[in-house]
Coordinates of C-alpha atoms in Angstrom, one line a residue:
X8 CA 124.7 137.2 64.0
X9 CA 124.6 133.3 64.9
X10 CA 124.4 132.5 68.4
X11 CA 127.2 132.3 70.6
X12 CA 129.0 128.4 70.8
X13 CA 127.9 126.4 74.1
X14 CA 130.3 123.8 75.1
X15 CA 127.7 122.7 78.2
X16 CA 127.1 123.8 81.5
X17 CA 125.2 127.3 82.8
X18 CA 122.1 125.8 83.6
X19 CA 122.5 123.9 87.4
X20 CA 119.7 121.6 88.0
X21 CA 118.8 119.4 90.8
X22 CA 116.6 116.7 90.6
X23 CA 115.2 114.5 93.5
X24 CA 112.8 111.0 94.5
X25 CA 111.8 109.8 97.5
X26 CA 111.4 106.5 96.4
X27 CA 108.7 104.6 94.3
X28 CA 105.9 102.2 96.1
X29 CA 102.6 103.9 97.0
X30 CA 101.7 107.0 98.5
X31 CA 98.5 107.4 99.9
X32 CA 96.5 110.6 99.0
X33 CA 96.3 111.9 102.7
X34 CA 100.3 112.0 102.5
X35 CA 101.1 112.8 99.4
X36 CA 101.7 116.2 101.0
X37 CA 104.9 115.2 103.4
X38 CA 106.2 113.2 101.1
X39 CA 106.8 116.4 98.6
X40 CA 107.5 118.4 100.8
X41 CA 110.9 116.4 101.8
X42 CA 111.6 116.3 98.4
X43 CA 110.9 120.3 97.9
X44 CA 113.4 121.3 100.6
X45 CA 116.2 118.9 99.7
X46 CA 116.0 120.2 95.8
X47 CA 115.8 124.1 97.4
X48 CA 118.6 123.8 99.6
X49 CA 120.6 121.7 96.9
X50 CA 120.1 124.5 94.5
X51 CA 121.1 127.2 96.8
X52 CA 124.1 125.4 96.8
X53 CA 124.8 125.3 92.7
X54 CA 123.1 129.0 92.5
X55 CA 126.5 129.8 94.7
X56 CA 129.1 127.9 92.9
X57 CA 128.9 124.4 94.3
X58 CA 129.8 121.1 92.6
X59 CA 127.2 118.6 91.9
X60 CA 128.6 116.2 94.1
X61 CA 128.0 118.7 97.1
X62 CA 124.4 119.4 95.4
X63 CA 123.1 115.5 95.4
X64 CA 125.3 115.5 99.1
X65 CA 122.9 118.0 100.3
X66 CA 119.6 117.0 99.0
X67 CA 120.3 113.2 100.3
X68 CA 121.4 114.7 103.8
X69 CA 118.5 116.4 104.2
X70 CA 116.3 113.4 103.0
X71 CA 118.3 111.5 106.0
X72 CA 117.2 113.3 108.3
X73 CA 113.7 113.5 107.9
X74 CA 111.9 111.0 109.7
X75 CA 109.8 110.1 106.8
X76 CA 112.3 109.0 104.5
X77 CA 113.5 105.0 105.1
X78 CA 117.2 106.4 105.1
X79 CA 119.3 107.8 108.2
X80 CA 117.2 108.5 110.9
X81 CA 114.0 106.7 111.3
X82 CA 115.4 103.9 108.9
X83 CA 113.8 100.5 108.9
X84 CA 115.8 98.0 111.6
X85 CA 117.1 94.6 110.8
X86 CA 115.8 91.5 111.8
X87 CA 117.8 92.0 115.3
X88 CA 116.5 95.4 115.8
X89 CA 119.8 97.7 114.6
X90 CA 119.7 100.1 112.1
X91 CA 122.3 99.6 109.1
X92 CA 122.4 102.1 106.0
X93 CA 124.0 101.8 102.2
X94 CA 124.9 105.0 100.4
X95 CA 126.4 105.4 96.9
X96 CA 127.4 108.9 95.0
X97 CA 128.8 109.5 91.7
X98 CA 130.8 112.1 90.2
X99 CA 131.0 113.4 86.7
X100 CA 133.6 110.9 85.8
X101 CA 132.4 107.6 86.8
X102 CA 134.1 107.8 90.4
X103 CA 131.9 106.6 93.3
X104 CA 132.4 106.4 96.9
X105 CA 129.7 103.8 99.4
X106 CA 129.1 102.1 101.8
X107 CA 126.9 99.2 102.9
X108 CA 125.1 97.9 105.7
X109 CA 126.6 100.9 108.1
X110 CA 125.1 101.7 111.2
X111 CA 125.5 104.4 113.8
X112 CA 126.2 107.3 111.4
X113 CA 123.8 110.0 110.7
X114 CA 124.2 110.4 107.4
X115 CA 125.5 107.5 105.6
X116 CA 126.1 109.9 102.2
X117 CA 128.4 112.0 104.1
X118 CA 130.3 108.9 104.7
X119 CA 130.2 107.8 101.1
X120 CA 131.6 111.5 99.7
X121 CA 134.7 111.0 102.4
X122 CA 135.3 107.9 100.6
X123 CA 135.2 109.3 97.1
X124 CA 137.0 111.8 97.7
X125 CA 139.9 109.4 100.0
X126 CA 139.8 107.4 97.1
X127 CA 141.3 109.9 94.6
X128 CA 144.3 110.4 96.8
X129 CA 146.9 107.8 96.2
X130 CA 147.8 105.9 99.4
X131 CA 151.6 104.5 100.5
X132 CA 153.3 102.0 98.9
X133 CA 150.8 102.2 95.4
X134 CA 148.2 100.5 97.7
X135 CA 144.9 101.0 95.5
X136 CA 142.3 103.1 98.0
X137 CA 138.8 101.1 98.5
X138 CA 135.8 103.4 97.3
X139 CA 132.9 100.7 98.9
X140 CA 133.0 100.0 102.6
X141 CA 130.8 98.0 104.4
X142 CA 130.0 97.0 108.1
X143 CA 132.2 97.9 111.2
X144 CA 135.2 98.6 108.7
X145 CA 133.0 101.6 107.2
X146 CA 132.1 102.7 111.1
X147 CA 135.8 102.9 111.3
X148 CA 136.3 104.8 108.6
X149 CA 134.2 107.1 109.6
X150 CA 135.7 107.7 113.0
X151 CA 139.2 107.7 111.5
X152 CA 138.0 110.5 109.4
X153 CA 136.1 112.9 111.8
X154 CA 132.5 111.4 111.5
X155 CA 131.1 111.7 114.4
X156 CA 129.9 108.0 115.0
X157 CA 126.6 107.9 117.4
X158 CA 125.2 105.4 119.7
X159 CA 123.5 102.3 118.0
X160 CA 120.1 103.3 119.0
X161 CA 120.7 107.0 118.4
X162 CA 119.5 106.4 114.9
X163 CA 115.8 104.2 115.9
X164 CA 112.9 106.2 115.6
X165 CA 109.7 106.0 117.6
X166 CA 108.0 104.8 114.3
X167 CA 110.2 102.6 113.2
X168 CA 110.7 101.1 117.0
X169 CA 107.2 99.6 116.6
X170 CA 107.1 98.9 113.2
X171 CA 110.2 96.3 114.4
X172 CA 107.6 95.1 117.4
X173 CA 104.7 94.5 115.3
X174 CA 107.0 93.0 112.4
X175 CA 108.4 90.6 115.1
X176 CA 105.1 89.4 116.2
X177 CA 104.0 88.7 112.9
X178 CA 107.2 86.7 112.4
X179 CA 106.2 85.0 115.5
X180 CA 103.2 83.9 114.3
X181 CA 103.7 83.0 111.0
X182 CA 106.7 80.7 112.5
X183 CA 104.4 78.9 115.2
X184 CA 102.0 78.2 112.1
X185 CA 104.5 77.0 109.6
X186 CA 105.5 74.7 112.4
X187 CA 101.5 73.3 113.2
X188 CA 101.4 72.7 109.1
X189 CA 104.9 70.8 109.0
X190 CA 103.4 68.8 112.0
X191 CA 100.3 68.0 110.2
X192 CA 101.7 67.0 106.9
X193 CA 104.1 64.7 109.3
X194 CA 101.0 63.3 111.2
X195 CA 98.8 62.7 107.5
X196 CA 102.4 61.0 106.2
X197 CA 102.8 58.3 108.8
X198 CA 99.3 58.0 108.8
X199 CA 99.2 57.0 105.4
X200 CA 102.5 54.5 106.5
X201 CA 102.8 53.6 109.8
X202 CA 106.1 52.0 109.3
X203 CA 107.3 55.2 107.8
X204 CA 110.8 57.0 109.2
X205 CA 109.7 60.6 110.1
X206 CA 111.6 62.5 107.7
X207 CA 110.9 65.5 109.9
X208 CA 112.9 64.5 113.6
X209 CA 113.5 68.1 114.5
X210 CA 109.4 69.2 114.7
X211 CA 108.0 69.5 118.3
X212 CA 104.4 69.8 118.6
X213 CA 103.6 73.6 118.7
X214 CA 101.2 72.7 121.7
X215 CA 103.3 70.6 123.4
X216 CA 105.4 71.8 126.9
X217 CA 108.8 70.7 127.3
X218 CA 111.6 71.2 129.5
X219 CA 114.8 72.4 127.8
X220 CA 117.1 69.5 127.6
X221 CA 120.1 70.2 129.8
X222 CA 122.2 70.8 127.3
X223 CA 120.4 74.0 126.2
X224 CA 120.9 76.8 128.8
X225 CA 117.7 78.5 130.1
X226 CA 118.1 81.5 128.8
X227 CA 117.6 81.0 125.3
X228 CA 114.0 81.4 125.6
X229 CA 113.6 85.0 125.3
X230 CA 110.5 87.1 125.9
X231 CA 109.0 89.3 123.1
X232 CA 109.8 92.7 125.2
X233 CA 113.5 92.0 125.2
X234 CA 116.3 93.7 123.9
X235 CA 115.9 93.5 120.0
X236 CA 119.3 91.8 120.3
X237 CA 118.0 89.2 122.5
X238 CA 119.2 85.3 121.8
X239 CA 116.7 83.6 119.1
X240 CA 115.5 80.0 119.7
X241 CA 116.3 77.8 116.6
X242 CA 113.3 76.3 115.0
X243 CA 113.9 72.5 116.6
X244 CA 113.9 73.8 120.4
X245 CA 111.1 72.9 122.3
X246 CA 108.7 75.8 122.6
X247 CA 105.3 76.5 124.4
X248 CA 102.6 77.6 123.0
X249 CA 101.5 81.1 122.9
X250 CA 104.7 82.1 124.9
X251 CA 106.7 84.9 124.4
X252 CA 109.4 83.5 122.6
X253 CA 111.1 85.0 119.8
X254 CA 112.3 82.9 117.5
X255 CA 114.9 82.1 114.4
X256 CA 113.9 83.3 111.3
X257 CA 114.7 81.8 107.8
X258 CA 115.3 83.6 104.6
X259 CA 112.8 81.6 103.6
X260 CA 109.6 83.1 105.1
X261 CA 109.2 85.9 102.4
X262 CA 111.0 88.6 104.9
X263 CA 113.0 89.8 102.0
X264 CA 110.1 89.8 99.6
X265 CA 106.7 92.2 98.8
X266 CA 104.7 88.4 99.0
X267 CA 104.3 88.5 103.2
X268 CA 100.9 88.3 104.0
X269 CA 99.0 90.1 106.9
X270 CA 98.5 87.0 109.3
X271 CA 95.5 87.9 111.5
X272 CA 92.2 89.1 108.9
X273 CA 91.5 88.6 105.5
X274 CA 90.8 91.2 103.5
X275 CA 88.5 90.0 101.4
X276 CA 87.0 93.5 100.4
X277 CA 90.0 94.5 97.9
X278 CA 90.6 91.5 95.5
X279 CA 91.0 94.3 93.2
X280 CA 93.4 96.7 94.8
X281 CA 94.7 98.8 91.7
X282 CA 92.1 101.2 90.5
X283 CA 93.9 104.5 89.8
X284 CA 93.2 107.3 87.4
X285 CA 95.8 106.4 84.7
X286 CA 98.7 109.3 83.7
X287 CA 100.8 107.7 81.2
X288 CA 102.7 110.7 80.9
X289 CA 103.4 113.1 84.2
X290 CA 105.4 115.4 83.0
X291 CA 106.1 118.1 85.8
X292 CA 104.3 121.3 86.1
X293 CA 104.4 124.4 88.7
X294 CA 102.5 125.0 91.4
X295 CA 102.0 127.5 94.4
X296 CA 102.7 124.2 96.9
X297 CA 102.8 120.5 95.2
X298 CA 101.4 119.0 92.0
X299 CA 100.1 115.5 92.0
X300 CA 97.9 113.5 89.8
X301 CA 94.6 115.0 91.2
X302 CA 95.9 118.3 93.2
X303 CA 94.6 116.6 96.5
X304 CA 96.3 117.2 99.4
X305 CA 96.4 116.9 102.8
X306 CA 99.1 115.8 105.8
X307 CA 98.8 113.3 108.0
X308 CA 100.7 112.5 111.3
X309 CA 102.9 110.4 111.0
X310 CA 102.2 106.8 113.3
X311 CA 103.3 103.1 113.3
X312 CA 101.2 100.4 111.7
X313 CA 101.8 97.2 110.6
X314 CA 103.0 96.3 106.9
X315 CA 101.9 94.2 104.7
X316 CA 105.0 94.2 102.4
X317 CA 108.1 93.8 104.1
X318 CA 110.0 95.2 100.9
X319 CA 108.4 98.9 101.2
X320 CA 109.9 101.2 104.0
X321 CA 107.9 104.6 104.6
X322 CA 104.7 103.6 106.8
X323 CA 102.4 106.8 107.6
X324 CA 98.7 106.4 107.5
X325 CA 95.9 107.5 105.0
X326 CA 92.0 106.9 104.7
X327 CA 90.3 105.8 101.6
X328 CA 93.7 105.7 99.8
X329 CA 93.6 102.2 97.7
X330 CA 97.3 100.4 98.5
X331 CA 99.6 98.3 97.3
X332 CA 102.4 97.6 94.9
X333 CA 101.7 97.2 91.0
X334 CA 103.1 93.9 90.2
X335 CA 103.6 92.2 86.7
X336 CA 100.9 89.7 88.2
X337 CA 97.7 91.2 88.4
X338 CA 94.3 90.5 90.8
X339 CA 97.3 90.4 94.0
X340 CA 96.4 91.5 96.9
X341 CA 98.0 94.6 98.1
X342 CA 97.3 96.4 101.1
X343 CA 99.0 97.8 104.7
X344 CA 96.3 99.1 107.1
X345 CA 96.5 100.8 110.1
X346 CA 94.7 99.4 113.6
X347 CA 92.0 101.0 112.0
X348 CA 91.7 99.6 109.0
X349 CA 93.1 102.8 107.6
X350 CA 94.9 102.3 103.9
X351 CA 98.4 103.7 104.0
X352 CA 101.7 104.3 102.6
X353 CA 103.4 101.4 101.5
X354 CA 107.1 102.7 99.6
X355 CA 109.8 101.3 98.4
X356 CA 113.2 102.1 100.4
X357 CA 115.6 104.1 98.2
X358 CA 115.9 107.8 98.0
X359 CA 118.1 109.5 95.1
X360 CA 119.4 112.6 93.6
X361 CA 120.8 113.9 90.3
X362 CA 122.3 117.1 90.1
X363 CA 124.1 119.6 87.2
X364 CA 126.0 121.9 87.9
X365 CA 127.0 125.6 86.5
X366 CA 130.2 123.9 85.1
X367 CA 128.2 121.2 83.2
X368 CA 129.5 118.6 85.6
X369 CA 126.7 115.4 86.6
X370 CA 126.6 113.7 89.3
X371 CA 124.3 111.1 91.4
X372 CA 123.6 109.5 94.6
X373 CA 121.5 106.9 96.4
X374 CA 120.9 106.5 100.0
X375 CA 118.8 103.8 102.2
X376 CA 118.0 101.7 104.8
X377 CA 116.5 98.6 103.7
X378 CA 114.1 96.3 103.7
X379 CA 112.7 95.9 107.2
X380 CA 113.6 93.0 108.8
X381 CA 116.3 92.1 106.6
X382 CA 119.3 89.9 107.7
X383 CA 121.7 91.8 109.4
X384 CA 124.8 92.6 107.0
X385 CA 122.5 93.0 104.2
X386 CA 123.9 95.3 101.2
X387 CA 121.1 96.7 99.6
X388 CA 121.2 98.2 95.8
X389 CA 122.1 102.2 97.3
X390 CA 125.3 100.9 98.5
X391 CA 126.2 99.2 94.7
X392 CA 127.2 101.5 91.6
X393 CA 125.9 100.3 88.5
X394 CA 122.4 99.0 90.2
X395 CA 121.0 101.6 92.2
X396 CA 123.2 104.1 91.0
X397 CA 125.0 105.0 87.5
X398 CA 127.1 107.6 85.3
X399 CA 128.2 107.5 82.1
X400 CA 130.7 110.0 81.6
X401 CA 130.6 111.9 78.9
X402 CA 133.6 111.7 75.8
X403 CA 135.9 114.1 75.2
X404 CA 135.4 113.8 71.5
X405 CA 131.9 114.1 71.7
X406 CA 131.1 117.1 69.9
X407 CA 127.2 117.1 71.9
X408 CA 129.1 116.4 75.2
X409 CA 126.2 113.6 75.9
X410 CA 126.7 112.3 79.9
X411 CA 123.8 110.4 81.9
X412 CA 123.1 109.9 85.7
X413 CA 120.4 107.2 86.6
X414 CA 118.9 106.4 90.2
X415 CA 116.8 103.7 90.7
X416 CA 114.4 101.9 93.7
X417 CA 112.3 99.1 94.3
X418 CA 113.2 95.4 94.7
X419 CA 116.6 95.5 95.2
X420 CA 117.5 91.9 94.7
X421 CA 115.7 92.3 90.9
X422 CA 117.8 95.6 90.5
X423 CA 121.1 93.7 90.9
X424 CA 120.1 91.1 88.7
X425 CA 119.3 93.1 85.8
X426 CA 121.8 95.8 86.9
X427 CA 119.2 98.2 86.4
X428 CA 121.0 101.5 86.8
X429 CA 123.5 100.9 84.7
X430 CA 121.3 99.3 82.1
X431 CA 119.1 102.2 82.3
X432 CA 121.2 104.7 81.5
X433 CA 123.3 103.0 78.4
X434 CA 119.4 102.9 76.9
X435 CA 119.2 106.9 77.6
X436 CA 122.4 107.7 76.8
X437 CA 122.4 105.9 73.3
X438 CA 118.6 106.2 72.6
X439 CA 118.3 102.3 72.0
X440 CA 115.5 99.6 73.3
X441 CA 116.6 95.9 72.9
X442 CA 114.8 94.4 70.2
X443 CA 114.8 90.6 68.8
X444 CA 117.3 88.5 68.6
X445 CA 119.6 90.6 70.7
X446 CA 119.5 93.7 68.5
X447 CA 119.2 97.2 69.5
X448 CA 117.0 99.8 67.5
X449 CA 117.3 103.3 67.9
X450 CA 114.3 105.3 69.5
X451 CA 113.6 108.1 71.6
X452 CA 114.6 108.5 75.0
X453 CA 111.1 107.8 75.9
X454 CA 110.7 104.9 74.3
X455 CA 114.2 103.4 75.9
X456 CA 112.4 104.0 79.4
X457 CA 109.6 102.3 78.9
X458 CA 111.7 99.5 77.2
X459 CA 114.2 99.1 79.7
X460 CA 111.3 98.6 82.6
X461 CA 109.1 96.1 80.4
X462 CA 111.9 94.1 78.5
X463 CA 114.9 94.6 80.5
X464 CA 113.4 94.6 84.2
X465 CA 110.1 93.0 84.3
X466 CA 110.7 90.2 81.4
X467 CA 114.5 89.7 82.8
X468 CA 114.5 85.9 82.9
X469 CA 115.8 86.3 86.4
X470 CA 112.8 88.5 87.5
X471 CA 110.2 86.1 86.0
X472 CA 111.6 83.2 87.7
X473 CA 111.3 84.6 91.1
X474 CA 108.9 84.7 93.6
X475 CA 109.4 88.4 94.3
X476 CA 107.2 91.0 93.0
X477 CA 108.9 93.2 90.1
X478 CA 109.3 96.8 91.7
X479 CA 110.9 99.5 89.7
X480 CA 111.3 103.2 89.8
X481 CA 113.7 105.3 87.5
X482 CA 114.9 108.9 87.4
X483 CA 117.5 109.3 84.6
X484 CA 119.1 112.8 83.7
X485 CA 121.0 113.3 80.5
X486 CA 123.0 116.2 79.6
X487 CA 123.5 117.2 75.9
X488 CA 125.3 121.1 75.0
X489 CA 121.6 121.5 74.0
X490 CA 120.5 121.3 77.7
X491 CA 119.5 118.8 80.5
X492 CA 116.2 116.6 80.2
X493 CA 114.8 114.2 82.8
X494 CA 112.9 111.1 82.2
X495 CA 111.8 109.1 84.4
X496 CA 109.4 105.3 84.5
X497 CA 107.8 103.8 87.1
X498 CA 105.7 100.2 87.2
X499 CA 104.9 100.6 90.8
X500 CA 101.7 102.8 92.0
X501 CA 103.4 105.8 92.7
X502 CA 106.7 108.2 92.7
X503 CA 107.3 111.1 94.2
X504 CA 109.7 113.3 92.3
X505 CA 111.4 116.8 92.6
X506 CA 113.0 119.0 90.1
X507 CA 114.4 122.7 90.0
X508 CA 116.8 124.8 87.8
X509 CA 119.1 127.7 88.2
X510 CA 116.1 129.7 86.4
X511 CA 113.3 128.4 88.5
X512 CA 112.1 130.7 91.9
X513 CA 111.2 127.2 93.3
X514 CA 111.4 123.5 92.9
X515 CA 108.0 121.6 90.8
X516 CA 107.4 118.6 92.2
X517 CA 104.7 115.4 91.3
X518 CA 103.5 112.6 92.5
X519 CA 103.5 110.3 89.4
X520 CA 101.1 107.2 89.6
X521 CA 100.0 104.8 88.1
X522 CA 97.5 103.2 86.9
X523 CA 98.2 99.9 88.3
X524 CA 98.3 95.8 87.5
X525 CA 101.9 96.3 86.6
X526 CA 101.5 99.3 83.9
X527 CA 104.7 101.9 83.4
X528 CA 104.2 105.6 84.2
X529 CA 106.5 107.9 82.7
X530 CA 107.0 111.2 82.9
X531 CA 109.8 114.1 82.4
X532 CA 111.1 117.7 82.1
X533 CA 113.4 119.7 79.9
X534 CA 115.8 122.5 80.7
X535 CA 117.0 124.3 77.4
X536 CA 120.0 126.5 77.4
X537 CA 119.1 129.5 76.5
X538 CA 120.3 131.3 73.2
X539 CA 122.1 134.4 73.6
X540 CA 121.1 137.1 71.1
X541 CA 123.4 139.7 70.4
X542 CA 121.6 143.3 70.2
X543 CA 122.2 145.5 67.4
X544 CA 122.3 149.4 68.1
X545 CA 121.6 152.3 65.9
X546 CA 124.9 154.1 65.1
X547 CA 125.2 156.8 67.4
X548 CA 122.9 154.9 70.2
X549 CA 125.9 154.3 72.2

């Protein structure tokens, strides 16, 4: 007898990342562990009849609040020491529900499933409901909905408190020395021509002491153990040296970017920071704990240090751990120490979830806190559908019932010029790479992944143009009446990923890496429905 017809669904899975970057070695342990309880408890959830919207609800939640993760609690703070979140999640259909730059709510996905689901009720007067929020409108949203909304420093960890501190100093300095070079270039220019109109009139002499005009109250110069939301002195007020001042900050100074440099040492002991054993293919495998590249692992507490990369969020230390994020341009420099000269963490912001559940129903969602030090209203790529997080429905008429969720992290300015999620999954959902000329050729799903991340991503003309390193990770899901399959491509050193299905006594999770200089690791999973046989009895077994 031929097996029973399956229109799709039975097989719930959940599938988690806690953001690309690199993790080092010594951590590689916490790390999965966030993302083995958040797939667990999501899939406790689906095992007892829950949608996948609640599933990737969960599983983010409990990402939020663990300290670890650069989302919720513990999240980086903006340039003015606050904490603001972005949260996106997607339903079966395409719907989505987010918010941006948010603070003083525990758990900013929470907030984003009261929006999706507010904005599938129709309001008064055939006024269209808003499904992206953003700033104090989205706080108010919350509270007019029955989130509790918490103190603004209820959500600043310990960690992240001196991350801020340290991150400010380095600011500091980097802004006293930009000023001594603008003063010299101005010094060697009417050198050259005495007669010469400064074009520089704003520049005081970084060593020079000044009274503040009268015109400039006294309070503007602010010491360094203020209030983060202490005034900032603009760049053309006169300044002493070596005082605690803190000062304006300009886009400029590579805040937003993996390119800031550690100000105080060189480290001139790692001109080749990228020397990992290579996996090109990490597909993922049981184990009685976690499964990474080499089995190592160990935990580490978790303490403040300071970055080298602005752009990467999670900062716990690690010894002998090689750091740094792969970039298309290779022989960078790419390290965060410790005090200690300890090698550590150095991850991308954005955590993410894709979940199916028993009624073959997909669904997504991204959640963050940003790059630290970012301006303050920044709207990072977790709080935008179609760049850090994508569906495509699938078609009624579709007799294989094809639908694909994608998550994505890494530099989220690149992401939103290449609208990588969205991107991503019309490759994996039509099995096509972009060839010459603007053609598409049909391969496997594979093949689209690595595509996508080389000639879509890195070779963007947007991304090559910009002085921004080229961070990507991807976890795409696509669901076919065959089953669900994960794939998932990565051009940064590491990603730490999560999967478990409705058949599974636990979730199997990896710690993909790479193998450096910019080079793709891929990796991925498949869940098969299973056939149902029909048994044939003797006559007179019954």
């Amino acid at each position: 007898m031929t097996p029973r017809h399956r229109e799709g669904g039975d097989i719930a899975a959940i599938f988690v990342h806690a953001g690309a970057g690199y993790h080092s070695v010594q951590n590689e342990k916490i790390h999965l562990e966030a993302c083995n309880e958040a797939a667990r408890v999501a899939m406790t959830l689906l095992k007892n009849g829950g949608s996948a919207v609640d599933a990737v609800e969960m599983a983010i939640a409990l990402m939020e609040d663990h300290e670890i993760t650069n989302a919720g609690y513990g999240s980086n703070l903006t340039v003015d020491g606050t904490v603001e979140c972005d949260a996106t999640v997607v339903d079966h259909l395409g719907r989505s529900g987010a918010v941006g730059a948010v603070s003083q709510i525990k758990n900013p996905i929470s907030l984003a499933r009261k929006i999706l689901d507010a904005s599938t009720k129709p309001l008064s007067l055939h006024r269209v409901p808003p499904n992206l929020l953003v700033g104090p409108g989205a706080t108010d949203f919350a509270y007019d909905n029955g989130i509790h909304v918490l103190p603004p420093d209820f959500l600043v960890s310990d960690p992240a408190r001196e991350r801020w501190r340290r991150w400010r100093q380095d600011l500091q300095a980097a802004d006293r020395q930009a000023m001594v070079e603008l003063e010299e270039r101005m010094e060697l220019e009417c050198q050259d021509n005495p007669y010469m109109i400064s074009d520089y009139p704003g520049i005081i002499r970084a060593t020079q002491v000044m009274s503040p005009p009268s015109s400039v109250e006294p309070n503007l110069a602010v010491d360094a153990t203020a209030s983060p939301n202490a005034a900032r002195v603009n760049r053309g007020t006169a300044i002493e040296d070596g005082a605690n001042t803190s000062y304006g900050i300009d886009q400029d100074q590579h805040i937003d970017s993996m390119e800031y440099e550690h100000y105080q040492e060189p480290q001139d002991d790692v001109d080749n920071a990228f020397s990992w054993e290579q996996h090109p293919s990490n597909f993922l495998r049981d184990s009685d704990g976690y499964s990474g590249h080499d089995g190592r692992l160990t935990s580490a507490a978790t303490l403040p240090v300071r970055l080298h990369h602005a752009e990467h969020a999670e900062v716990t230390p690690g010894e002998d751990a090689q750091s740094g994020i792969s970039s298309p341009t290779p022989h960078r420099k790419s390290l965060v120490e410790d005090y200690n000269g300890h090698k550590v963490d150095n991850i991308t912001d954005t955590v993410g979830a894709i979940a199916v559940d028993c009624y073959g129903n997909i669904a997504a969602a991204s959640s963050s806190g940003g790059i630290g030090m970012k301006h303050r209203g920044r709207v990072g790529p977790a709080a935008l559908v179609g760049i850090g997080t994508a569906v495509i429905p699938a078609d009624q008429e579709d007799p294989d019932r094809v639908s694909v969720a994608t998550v994505t992290s890494g530099t989220g300015e690149h992401m939103a010029t290449t609208m990588a999620a969205s991107t991503c999954a019309s490759r994996i959902y039509y099995s096509q790479r972009k060839g010459e000329g603007g053609t598409f050729e049909e391969v496997t799903e594979d093949e689209a992944m690595k595509a996508m991340i080389e000639k879509d991503f890195m070779d963007h003309v947007g991304v090559k143009n910009s002085h921004c390193q080229a961070a990507i990770g991807i976890m795409a899901v696509k669901k076919t009446k065959d089953g669900v399959f994960l794939f998932f491509g990565h051009n940064t050193d590491s990603f730490a990923l999560a999967s478990m299905s409705s058949e599974e006594r636990k979730p199997v999770c990896v710690m993909s890496r790479s193998n450096g200089n910019g080079s793709i690791a891929q990796g991925g999973r498949a869940y098969r429905h299973r056939r149902y046989r029909v048994r044939h009895f003797p006559i007179g077994e019954f």
